């Protein structure tokens, strides 16, 4: 593990001060789809933002991550074609992430977006699949959304109109299309 220095920047981040409002115990969650079913029960409305934290013992976790990119930066869908995936078996760890409403599409990805981090911080990534043996899930119902944009020439002039919705969806669902090759995005 390498701890990032304060001067290190990230091109995109979604963050919150997590204040759990409800917590449930989970056992024998066989897949990410089943986990989403359980997290759905903690969402009282499709029109709010939610932060989730799932801690526990995972029988299996599959994640993805991409190496650093350089200028001119390729579209996400091209990066996701060659991204490495990682697998973990019988590990303690934490899932953290968000559920965004459909109207947030374009500024963020609607639906669930979770990242995994092993308890010993030696591995993790963007969650593709998991089996949760036992653990707990906590939710923070979020009624504010603030977006900060970079103030520089590159962002001011880059053609963001070329990013099609179908490309974003393809990048997010690469696991289905490319059988495991996906990209890092958070
Ligand atoms: Zn991600």
CSV table of N, CA, C and O in Angstrom, one decimal, residues 6 15 22 44 68 83 96 103 110 129 146 158 163 178:
chain,number,residue,atom,x,y,z
A,6,UNK,N,-0.5,14.6,0.0
A,6,UNK,CA,-1.5,15.7,-0.1
A,6,UNK,C,-1.6,16.4,-1.4
A,6,UNK,O,-2.6,16.9,-1.9
A,15,UNK,N,-17.5,12.3,-3.2
A,15,UNK,CA,-17.2,12.2,-1.7
A,15,UNK,C,-18.4,12.7,-0.9
A,15,UNK,O,-19.2,13.5,-1.3
A,22,UNK,N,-29.3,4.3,8.8
A,22,UNK,CA,-29.9,3.0,9.0
A,22,UNK,C,-28.9,1.9,8.7
A,22,UNK,O,-28.0,2.0,7.8
A,44,UNK,N,-35.7,4.8,0.4
A,44,UNK,CA,-37.2,5.1,0.4
A,44,UNK,C,-37.7,5.8,-0.8
A,44,UNK,O,-38.9,5.9,-1.0
A,68,UNK,N,-2.7,4.4,-15.1
A,68,UNK,CA,-2.8,5.8,-15.4
A,68,UNK,C,-2.8,6.1,-16.9
A,68,UNK,O,-2.1,5.3,-17.6
A,83,UNK,N,-8.7,-2.9,-19.6
A,83,UNK,CA,-8.4,-2.7,-18.2
A,83,UNK,C,-8.2,-4.1,-17.5
A,83,UNK,O,-8.9,-5.1,-17.8
A,96,UNK,N,-17.8,0.7,-0.5
A,96,UNK,CA,-18.2,2.1,-0.3
A,96,UNK,C,-18.6,2.7,-1.6
A,96,UNK,O,-17.9,2.5,-2.6
A,103,UNK,N,-32.0,11.2,-12.9
A,103,UNK,CA,-31.9,12.5,-13.5
A,103,UNK,C,-30.5,13.1,-13.3
A,103,UNK,O,-30.1,14.1,-13.9
A,110,UNK,N,-26.2,6.9,-13.1
A,110,UNK,CA,-27.4,6.6,-12.4
A,110,UNK,C,-27.2,5.1,-11.8
A,110,UNK,O,-26.6,4.3,-12.5
A,129,UNK,N,-18.4,-7.8,-9.1
A,129,UNK,CA,-19.2,-8.9,-8.6
A,129,UNK,C,-18.7,-9.2,-7.2
A,129,UNK,O,-17.6,-9.0,-6.8
A,146,UNK,N,-23.5,18.8,-4.7
A,146,UNK,CA,-22.7,19.9,-5.1
A,146,UNK,C,-21.7,19.4,-6.1
A,146,UNK,O,-21.1,18.4,-5.9
A,158,UNK,N,-12.4,21.3,-24.0
A,158,UNK,CA,-12.6,19.9,-24.5
A,158,UNK,C,-14.0,19.6,-24.9
A,158,UNK,O,-15.0,20.2,-24.4
A,163,UNK,N,-19.2,12.5,-25.8
A,163,UNK,CA,-19.5,11.4,-24.9
A,163,UNK,C,-20.9,11.0,-25.0
A,163,UNK,O,-21.8,11.7,-24.5
A,178,UNK,N,-17.4,-7.6,-22.4
A,178,UNK,CA,-16.0,-8.1,-22.6
A,178,UNK,C,-15.6,-9.2,-21.6
A,178,UNK,O,-14.4,-9.5,-21.5
